[in-house]
CSV table of C-alpha atoms in Angstrom, one decimal:
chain,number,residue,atom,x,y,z
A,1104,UNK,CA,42.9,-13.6,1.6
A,1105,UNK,CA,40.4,-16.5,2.3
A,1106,UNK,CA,41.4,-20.0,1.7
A,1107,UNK,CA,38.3,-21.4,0.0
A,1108,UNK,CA,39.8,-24.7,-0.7
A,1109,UNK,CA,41.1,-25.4,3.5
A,1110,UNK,CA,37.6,-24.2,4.5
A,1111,UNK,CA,35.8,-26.4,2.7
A,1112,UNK,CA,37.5,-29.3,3.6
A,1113,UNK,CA,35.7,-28.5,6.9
A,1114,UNK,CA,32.4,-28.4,6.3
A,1115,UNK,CA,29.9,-30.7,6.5
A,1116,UNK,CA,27.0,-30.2,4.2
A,1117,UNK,CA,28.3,-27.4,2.2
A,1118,UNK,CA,30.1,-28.8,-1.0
A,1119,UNK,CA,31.7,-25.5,-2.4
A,1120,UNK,CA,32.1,-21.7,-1.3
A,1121,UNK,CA,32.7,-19.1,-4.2
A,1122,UNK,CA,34.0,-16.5,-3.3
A,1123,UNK,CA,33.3,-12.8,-5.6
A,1124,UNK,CA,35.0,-9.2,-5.8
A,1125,UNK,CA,32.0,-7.8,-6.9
A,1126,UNK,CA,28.2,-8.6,-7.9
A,1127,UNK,CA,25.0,-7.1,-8.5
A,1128,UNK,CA,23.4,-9.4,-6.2
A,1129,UNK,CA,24.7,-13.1,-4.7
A,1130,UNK,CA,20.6,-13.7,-4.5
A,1131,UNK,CA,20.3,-13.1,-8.4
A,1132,UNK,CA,23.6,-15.3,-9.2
A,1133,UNK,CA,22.3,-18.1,-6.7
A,1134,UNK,CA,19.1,-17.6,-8.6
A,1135,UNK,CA,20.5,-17.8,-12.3
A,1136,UNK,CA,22.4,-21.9,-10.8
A,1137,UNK,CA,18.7,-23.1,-9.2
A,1138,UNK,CA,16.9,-21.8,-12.6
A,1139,UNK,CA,20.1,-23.3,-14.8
A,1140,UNK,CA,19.8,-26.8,-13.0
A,1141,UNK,CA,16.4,-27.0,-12.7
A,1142,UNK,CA,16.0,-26.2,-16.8
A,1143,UNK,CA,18.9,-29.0,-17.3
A,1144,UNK,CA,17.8,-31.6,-14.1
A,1145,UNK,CA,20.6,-31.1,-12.6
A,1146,UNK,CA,21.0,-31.7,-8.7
A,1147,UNK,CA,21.4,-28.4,-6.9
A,1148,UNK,CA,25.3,-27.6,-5.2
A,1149,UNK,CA,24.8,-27.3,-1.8
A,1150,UNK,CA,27.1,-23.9,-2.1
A,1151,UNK,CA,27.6,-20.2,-0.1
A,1152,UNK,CA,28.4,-17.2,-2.2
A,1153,UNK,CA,30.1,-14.7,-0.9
A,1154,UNK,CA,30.8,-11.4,-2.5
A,1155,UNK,CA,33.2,-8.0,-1.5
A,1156,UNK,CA,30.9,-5.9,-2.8
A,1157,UNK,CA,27.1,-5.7,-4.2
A,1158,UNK,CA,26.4,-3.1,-6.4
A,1159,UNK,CA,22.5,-4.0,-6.5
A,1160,UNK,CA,22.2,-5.8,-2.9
A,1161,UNK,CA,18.6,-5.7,-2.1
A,1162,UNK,CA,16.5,-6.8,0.4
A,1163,UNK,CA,12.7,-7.6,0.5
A,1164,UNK,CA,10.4,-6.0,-1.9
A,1165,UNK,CA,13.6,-4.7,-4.3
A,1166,UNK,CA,14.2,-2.6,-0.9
A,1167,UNK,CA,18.3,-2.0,-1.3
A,1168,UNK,CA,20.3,-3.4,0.9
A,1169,UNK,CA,23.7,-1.2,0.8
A,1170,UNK,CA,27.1,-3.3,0.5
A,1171,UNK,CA,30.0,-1.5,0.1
A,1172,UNK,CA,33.3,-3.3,0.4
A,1173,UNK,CA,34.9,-3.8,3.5
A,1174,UNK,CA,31.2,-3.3,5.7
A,1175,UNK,CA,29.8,-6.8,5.9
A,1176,UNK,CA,28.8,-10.1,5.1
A,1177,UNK,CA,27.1,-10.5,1.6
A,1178,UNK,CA,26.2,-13.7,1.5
A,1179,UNK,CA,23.6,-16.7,0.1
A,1180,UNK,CA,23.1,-20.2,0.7
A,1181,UNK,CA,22.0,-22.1,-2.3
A,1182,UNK,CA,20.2,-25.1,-0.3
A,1183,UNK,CA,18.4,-28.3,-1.1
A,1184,UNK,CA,15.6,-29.1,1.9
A,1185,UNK,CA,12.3,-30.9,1.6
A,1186,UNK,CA,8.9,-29.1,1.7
A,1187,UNK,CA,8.3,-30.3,5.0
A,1188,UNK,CA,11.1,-28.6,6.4
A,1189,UNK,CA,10.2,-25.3,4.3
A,1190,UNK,CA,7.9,-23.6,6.8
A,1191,UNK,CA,10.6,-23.9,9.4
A,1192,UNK,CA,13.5,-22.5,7.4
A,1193,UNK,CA,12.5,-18.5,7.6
A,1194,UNK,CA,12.8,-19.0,11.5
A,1195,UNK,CA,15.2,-21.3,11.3
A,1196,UNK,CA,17.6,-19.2,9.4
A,1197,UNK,CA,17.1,-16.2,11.8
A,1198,UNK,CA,18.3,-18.7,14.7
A,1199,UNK,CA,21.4,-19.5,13.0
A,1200,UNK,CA,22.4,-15.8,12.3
A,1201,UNK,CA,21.1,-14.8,15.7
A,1202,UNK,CA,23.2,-17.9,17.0
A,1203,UNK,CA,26.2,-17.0,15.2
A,1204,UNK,CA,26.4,-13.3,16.5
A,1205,UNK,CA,25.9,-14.6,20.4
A,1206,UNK,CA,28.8,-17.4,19.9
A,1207,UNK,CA,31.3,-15.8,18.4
A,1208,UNK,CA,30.9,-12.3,19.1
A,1209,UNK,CA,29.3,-12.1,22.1
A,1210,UNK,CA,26.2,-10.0,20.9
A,1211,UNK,CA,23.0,-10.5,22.6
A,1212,UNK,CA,20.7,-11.0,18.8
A,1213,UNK,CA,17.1,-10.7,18.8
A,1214,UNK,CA,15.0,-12.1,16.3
A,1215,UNK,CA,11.7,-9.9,15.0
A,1216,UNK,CA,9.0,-12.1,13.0
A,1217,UNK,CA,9.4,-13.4,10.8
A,1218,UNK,CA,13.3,-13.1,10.2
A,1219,UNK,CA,14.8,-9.7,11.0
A,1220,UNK,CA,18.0,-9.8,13.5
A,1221,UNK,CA,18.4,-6.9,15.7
A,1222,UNK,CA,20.8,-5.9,18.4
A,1223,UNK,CA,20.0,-3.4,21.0
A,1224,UNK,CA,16.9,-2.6,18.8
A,1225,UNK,CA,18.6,-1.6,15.5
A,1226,UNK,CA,18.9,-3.9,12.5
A,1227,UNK,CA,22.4,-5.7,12.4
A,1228,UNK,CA,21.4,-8.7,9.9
A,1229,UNK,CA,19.2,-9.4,7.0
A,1230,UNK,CA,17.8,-12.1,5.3
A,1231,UNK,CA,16.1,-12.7,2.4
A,1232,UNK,CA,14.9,-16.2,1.1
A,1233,UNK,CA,13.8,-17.2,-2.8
A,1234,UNK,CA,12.4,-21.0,-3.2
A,1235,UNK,CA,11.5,-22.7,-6.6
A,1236,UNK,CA,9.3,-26.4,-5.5
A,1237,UNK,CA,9.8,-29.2,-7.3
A,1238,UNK,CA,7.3,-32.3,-6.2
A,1239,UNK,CA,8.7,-32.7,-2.8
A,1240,UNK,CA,11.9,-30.5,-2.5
A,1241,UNK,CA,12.4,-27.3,-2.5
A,1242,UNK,CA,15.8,-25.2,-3.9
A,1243,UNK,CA,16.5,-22.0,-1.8
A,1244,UNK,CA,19.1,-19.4,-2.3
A,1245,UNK,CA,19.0,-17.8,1.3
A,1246,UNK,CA,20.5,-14.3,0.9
A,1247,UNK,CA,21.8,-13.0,4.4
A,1248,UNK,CA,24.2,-9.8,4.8
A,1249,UNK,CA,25.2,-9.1,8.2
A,1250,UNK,CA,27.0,-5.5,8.9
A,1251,UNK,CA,30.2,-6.3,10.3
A,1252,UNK,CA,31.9,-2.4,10.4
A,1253,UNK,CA,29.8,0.7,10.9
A,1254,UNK,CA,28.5,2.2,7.7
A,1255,UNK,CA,27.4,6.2,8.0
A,1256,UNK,CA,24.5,5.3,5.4
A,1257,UNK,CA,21.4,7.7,5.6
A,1258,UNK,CA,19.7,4.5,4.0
A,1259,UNK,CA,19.7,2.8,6.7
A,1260,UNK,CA,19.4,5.4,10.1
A,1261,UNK,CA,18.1,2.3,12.2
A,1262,UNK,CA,21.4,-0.3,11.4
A,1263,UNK,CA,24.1,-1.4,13.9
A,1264,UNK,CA,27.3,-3.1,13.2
A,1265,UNK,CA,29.2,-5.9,15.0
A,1266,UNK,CA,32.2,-3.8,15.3
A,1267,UNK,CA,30.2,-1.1,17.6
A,1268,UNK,CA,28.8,-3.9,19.9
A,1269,UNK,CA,31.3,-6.8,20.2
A,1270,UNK,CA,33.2,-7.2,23.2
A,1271,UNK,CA,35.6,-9.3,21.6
A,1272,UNK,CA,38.4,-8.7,19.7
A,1273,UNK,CA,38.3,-9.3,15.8
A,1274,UNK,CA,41.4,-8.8,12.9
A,1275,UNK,CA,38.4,-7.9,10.7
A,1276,UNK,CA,36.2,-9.1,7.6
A,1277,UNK,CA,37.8,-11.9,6.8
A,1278,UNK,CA,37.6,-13.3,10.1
A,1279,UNK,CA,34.4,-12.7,10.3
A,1280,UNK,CA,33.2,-14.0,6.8
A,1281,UNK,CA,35.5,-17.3,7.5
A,1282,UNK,CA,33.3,-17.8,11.5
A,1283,UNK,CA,29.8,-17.1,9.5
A,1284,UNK,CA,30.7,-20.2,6.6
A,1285,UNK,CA,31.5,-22.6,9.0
A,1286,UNK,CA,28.5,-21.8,11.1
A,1287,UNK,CA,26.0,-21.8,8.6
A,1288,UNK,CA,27.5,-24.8,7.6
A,1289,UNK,CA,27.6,-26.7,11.1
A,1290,UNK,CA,24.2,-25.0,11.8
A,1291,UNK,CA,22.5,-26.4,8.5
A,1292,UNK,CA,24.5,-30.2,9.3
A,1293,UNK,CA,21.8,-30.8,11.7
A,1294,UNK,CA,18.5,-32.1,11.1
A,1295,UNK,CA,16.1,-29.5,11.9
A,1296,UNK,CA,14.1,-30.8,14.5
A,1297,UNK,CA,10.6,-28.7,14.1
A,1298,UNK,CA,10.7,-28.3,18.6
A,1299,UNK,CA,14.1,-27.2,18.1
A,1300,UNK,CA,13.3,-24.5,16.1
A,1301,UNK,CA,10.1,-22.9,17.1
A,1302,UNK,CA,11.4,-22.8,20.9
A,1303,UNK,CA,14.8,-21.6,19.7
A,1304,UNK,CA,13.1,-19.1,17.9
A,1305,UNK,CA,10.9,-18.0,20.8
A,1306,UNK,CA,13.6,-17.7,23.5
A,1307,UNK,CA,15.5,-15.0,20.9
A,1308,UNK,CA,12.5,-13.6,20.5
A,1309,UNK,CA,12.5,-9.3,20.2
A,1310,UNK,CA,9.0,-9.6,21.3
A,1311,UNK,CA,6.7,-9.7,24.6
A,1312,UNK,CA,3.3,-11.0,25.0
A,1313,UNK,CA,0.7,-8.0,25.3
A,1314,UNK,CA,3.1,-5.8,22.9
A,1315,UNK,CA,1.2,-4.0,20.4
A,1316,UNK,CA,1.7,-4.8,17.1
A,1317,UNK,CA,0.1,-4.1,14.1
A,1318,UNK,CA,0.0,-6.7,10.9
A,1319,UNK,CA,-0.1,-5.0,7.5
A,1320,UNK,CA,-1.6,-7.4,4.5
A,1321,UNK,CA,-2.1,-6.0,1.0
A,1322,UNK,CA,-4.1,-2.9,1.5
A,1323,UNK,CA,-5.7,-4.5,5.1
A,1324,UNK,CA,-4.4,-3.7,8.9
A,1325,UNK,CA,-5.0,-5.8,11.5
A,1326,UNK,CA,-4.0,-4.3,15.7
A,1327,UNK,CA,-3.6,-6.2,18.4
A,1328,UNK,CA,-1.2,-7.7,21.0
A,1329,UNK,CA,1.8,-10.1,20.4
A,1330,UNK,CA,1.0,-13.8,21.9
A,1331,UNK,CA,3.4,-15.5,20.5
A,1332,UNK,CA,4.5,-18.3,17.5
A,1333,UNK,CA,2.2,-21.1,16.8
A,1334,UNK,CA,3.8,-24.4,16.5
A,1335,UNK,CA,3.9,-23.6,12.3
A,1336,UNK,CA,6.0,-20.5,13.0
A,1337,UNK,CA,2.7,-18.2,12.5
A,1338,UNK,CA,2.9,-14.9,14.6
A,1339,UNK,CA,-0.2,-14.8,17.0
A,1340,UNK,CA,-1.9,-11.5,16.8
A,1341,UNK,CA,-4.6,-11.0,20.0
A,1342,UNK,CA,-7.8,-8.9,19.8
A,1343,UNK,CA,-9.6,-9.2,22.9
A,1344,UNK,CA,-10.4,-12.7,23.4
A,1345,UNK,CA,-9.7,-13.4,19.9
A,1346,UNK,CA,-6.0,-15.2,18.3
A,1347,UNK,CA,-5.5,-14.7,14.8
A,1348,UNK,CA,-2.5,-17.1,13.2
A,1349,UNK,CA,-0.5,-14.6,11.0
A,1350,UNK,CA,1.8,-16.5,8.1
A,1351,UNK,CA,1.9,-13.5,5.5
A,1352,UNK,CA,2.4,-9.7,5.3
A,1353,UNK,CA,4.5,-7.6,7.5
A,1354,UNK,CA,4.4,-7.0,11.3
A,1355,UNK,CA,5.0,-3.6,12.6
A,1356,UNK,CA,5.8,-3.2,16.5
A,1357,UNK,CA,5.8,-0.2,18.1
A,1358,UNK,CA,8.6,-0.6,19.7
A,1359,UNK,CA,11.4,-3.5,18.9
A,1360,UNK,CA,14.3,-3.8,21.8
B,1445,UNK,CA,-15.1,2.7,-17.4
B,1446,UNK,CA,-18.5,2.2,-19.4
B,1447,UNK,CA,-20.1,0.3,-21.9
B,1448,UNK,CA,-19.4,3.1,-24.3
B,1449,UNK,CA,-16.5,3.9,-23.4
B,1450,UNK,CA,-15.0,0.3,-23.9
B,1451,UNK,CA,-16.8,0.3,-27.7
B,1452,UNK,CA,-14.8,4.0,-28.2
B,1453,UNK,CA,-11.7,1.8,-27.4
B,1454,UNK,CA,-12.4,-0.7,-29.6
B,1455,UNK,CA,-12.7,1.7,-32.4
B,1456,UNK,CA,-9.6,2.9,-31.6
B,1457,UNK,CA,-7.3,0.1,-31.0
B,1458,UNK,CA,-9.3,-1.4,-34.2
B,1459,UNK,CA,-8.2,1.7,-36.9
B,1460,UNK,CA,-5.2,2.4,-35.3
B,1461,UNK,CA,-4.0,-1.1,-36.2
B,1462,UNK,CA,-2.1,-1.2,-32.7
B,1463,UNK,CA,-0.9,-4.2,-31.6
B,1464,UNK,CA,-3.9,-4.2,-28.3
B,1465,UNK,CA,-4.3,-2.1,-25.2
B,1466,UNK,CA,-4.7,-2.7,-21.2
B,1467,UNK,CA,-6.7,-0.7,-19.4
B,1468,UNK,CA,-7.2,-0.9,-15.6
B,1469,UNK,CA,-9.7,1.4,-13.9
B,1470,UNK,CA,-11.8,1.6,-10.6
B,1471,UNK,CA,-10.7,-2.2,-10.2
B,1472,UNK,CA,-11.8,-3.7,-13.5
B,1473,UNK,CA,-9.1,-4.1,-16.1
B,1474,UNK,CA,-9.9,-4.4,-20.4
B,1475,UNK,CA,-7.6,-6.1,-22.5
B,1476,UNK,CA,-8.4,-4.9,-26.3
B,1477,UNK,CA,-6.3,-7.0,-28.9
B,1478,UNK,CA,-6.2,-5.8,-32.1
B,1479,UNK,CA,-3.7,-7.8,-34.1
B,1480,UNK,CA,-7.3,-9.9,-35.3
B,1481,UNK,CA,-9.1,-8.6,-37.8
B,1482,UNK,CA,-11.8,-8.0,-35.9
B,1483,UNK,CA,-11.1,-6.5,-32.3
B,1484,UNK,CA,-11.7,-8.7,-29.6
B,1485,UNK,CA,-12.3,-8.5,-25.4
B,1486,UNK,CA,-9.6,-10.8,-24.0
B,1487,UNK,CA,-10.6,-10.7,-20.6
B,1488,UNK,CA,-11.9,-8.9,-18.0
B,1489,UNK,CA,-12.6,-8.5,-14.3
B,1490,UNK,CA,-13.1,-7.4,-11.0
B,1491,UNK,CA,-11.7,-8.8,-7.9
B,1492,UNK,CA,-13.6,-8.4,-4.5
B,1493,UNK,CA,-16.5,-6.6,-5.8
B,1494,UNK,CA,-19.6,-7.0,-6.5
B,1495,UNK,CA,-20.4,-3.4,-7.2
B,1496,UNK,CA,-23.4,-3.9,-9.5
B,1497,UNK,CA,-22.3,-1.1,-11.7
B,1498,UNK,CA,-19.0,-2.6,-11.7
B,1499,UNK,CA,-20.3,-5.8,-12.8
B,1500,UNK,CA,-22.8,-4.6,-15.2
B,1501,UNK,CA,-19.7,-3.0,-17.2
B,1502,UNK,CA,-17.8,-6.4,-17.1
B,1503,UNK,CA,-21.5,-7.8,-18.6
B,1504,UNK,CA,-20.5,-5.5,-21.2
B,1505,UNK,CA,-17.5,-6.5,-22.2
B,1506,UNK,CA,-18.7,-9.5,-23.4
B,1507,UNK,CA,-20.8,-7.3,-25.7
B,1508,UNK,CA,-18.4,-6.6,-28.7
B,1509,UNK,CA,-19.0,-10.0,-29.9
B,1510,UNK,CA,-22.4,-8.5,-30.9
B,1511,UNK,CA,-20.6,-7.2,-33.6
B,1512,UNK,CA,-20.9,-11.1,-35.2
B,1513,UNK,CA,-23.9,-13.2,-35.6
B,1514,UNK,CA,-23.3,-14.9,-32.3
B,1515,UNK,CA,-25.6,-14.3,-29.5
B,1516,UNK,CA,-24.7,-12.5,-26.6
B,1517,UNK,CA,-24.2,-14.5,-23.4
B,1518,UNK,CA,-24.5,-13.5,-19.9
B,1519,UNK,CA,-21.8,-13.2,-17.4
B,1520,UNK,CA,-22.9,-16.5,-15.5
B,1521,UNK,CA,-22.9,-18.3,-19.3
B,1522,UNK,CA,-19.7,-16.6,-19.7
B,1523,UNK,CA,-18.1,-18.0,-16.3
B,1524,UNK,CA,-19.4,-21.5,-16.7
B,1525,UNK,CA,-18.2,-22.0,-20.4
B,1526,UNK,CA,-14.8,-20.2,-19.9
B,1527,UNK,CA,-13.9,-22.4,-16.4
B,1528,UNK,CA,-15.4,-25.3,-18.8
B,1529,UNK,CA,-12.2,-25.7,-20.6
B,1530,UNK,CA,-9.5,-24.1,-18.8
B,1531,UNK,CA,-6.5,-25.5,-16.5
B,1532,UNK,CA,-6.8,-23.8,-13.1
B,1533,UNK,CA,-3.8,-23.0,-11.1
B,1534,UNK,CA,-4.0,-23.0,-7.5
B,1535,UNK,CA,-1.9,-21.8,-4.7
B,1536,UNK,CA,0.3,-24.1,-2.9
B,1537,UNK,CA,0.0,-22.1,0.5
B,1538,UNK,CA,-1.1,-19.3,2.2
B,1539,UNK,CA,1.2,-16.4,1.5
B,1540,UNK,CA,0.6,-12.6,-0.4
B,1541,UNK,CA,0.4,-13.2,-4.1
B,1542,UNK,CA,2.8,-11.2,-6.5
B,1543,UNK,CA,2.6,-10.6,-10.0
B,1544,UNK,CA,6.1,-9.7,-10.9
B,1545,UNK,CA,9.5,-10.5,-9.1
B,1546,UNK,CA,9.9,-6.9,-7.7
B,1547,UNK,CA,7.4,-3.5,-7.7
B,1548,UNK,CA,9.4,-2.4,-10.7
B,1549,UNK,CA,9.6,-5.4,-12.7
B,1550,UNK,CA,7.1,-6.4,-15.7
B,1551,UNK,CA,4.6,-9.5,-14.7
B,1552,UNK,CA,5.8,-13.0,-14.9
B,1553,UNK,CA,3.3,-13.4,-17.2
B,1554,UNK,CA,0.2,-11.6,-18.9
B,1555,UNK,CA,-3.4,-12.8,-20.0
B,1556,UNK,CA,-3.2,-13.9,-23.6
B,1557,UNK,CA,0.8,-14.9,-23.0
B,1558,UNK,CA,1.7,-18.6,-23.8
B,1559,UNK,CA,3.8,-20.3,-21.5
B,1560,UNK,CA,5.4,-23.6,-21.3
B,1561,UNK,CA,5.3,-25.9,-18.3
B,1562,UNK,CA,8.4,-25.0,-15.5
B,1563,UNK,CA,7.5,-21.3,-15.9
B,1564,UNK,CA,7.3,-18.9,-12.6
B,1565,UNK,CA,4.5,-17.1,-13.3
B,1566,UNK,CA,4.3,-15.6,-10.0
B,1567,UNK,CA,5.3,-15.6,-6.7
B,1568,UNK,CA,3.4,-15.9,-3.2
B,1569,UNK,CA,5.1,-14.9,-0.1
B,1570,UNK,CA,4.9,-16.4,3.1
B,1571,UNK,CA,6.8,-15.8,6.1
B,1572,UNK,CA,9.3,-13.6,3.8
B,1573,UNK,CA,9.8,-16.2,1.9
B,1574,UNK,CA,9.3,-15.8,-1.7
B,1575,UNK,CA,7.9,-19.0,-3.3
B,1576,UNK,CA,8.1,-19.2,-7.1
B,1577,UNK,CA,5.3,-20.7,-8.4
B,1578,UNK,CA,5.6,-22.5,-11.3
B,1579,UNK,CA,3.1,-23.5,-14.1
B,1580,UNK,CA,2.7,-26.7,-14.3
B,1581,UNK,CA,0.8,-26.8,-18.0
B,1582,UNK,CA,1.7,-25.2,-21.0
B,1583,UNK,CA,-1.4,-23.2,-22.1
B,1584,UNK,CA,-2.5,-19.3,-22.9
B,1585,UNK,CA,-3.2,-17.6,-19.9
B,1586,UNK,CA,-6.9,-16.8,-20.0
B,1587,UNK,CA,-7.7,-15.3,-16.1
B,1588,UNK,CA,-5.2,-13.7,-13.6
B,1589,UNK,CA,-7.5,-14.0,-10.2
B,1590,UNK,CA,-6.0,-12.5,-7.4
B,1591,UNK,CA,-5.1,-8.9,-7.6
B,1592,UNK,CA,-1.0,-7.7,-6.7
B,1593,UNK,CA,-0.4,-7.7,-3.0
B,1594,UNK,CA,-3.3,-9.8,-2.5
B,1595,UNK,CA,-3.5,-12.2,0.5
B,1596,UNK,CA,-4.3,-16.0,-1.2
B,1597,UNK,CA,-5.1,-19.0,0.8
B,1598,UNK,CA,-4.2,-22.6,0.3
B,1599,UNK,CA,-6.3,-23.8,-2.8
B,1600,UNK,CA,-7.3,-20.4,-4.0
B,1601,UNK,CA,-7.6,-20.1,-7.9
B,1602,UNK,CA,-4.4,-18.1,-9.2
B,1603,UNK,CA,-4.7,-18.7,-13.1
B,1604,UNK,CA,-6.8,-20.1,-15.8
B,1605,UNK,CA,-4.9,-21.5,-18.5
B,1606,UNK,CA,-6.7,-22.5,-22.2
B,1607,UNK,CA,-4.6,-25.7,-22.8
């Protein structure tokens, strides 16, 4: 049993924390309050969602994202932020999840571009991110499910689970669901510096300069070598003497550690 | 699909009394509604091409309106008069343009479908992040540019309303 009420008396910028048996999707609900308050004008709660269960989790591309009870974190942030802070928040929320693995549970989390989190090269978190602008701020319902114990799910051959790489000692779920609220909460308090971020970001980052990557865009591929983030958070794709800035599409690496 | 083709369609959409058609082939897409008394081409085009036998059947589309009194105009008449009066939409950033919110899902919006100011009619992706773009006119949507999945820049035309 969570106490909603005694954990959000702790938190700094997060006003309420609902907590679900079971939805189709926390995203879709989060989605359903920014599309209600922006139809009325009303100011956006600053609010996580949390559900047991998903019964139509998904990830990027209406790719599913499995969530049986019991197995992990289903979760989204519904956030206010300016649109100056809005290029930094895909990195900036793969940080915090990254971040919140290493300090609580020990795991070393690596951070693929733009926003995947692995751990010992297999998937342990995902996020997904939905903004609506208005003039100059945007609402975002950040959905992020983390796999907290194992799941035998042929879905997903390439997914790890806290449980299997924490050296530390845990009662469970609960425990872990109560950690990841309060440090999304304490991670979102501060004011995201754009330094902060990018070189956060690049010192979790999965990748090494001169790894071969490819970057798929619509019906285009572009190969080359990894050289890094850009100071707008745009993957850097070498071709002989040649840099390309990459801010859309999908990366592929042949390898990620 | 061919001038002659397109007419056949016409034909068809026209006695059958339908409510319209879509058609999308080899990159150029007809829209055929038939709820006026006399058929009419909504809009067509072709992104990224400039095939000239692609483009000589989207100069054909214009032709049905041979079928009144008025004189045919030619594609470049065409484009000039339609961007005369229209409301163009432009993307906010550089991201991957998407139609509809998911693969499965019906567009945000169609050509010939009025919407209202506040609308997302689509969504461009950058950085996984899925930006919902909203219209920010009410109007008819007269011209869809970029195709699904296509990479947009900053600035780049997304739709033509008739406001």
């Amino acid at each position: 049993m969570i106490d909603t009420r005694a954990i959000v008396e702790r938190l700094r910028r997060i006003e309420s924390l609902a907590i679900i048996p079971r939805v189709s999707s926390t995203n879709l609900v989060a989605r359903r309050v920014v599309n209600e308050c922006i139809e009325n004008e009303l100011s956006l709660p600053q609010a996580i969602i949390v559900a047991r269960e998903q019964f139509a989790g998904r990830g990027r591309n209406q790719r599913t994202w499995s969530s049986p009870a019991g197995k992990g974190i289903y979760a989204t942030a519904l956030l206010t932020v300016s649109t100056a802070e809005l290029p930094l928040i895909p990195l900036e929320m793969a940080n915090i999840v990254a971040s919140f693995l290493h300090e609580v549970f020990a795991i070393d989390a690596r951070v693929k571009w733009p926003n995947d989190v692995y751990a010992n090269g297999r998937k342990i978190a995902g996020i997904l991110i939905e903004a609506r602008v208005q003039e100059d701020r945007a609402y975002l319902a950040v959905g992020i499910g983390v796999n907290v114990e194992p799941v035998t799910d042929d879905e997903r051959p390439n997914a790890i689970a806290i449980r299997e790489l924490s050296p530390r000692d845990f009662r469970g779920l609960d425990e872990a669901t109560i950690a990841f609220v309060e440090h999304l909460d304490s991670s979102l308090a501060e004011p995201m510096d754009r330094d902060r971020v990018i070189g956060e970001w690049r010192k979790r980052a999965v990748h090494r300069p001169g790894e071969r990557i490819t970057c798929l865009l619509g019906d285009r591929s572009v190969s080359g070598t990894w050289a890094g983030i850009d100071e707008q958070g745009r993957a850097l794709l070498r071709q002989g003497e040649s840099v390309t800035a990459i801010s859309a599409g999908d990366i592929i690496v042949e390898q990620a550690r | 699909m061919n001038f002659k083709e397109i007419l056949e369609l016409i034909d068809k959409v026209a006695a059958s009394g339908i409510a319209g058609v879509e058609v999308e082939q080899a990159g150029t897409k007809v829209r055929i509604d038939g709820k006026a008394a006399r058929p009419q081409v909504v809009h067509s085009y072709i992104p990224e091409s400039n095939d000239p036998q692609l483009l000589s059947s989207i100069n054909m589309t214009a032709l049905p309106a041979a079928s009144s009194a008025a004189p045919v105009p030619t594609a470049a008449q065409r484009e000039a008069e339609s961007e005369a009066g229209l409301y163009v939409i432009t993307s906010p950033i550089v991201g991957t343009f998407y139609r509809s919110p998911n693969p499965e899902a019906e567009p945000f919006v169609n050509i010939g479908d009025r919407v209202a100011k506040g609308k997302v009619i689509c969504i461009v992706e950058a950085m996984k992040l899925m930006n919902e773009i909203e219209c920010d006119a009410d109007g008819v949507v007269a011209r869809i540019y970029p195709q699904n999945g296509q990479p947009v820049e900053y600035g780049e035309k997304l739709f033509a309303l008739r406001v």
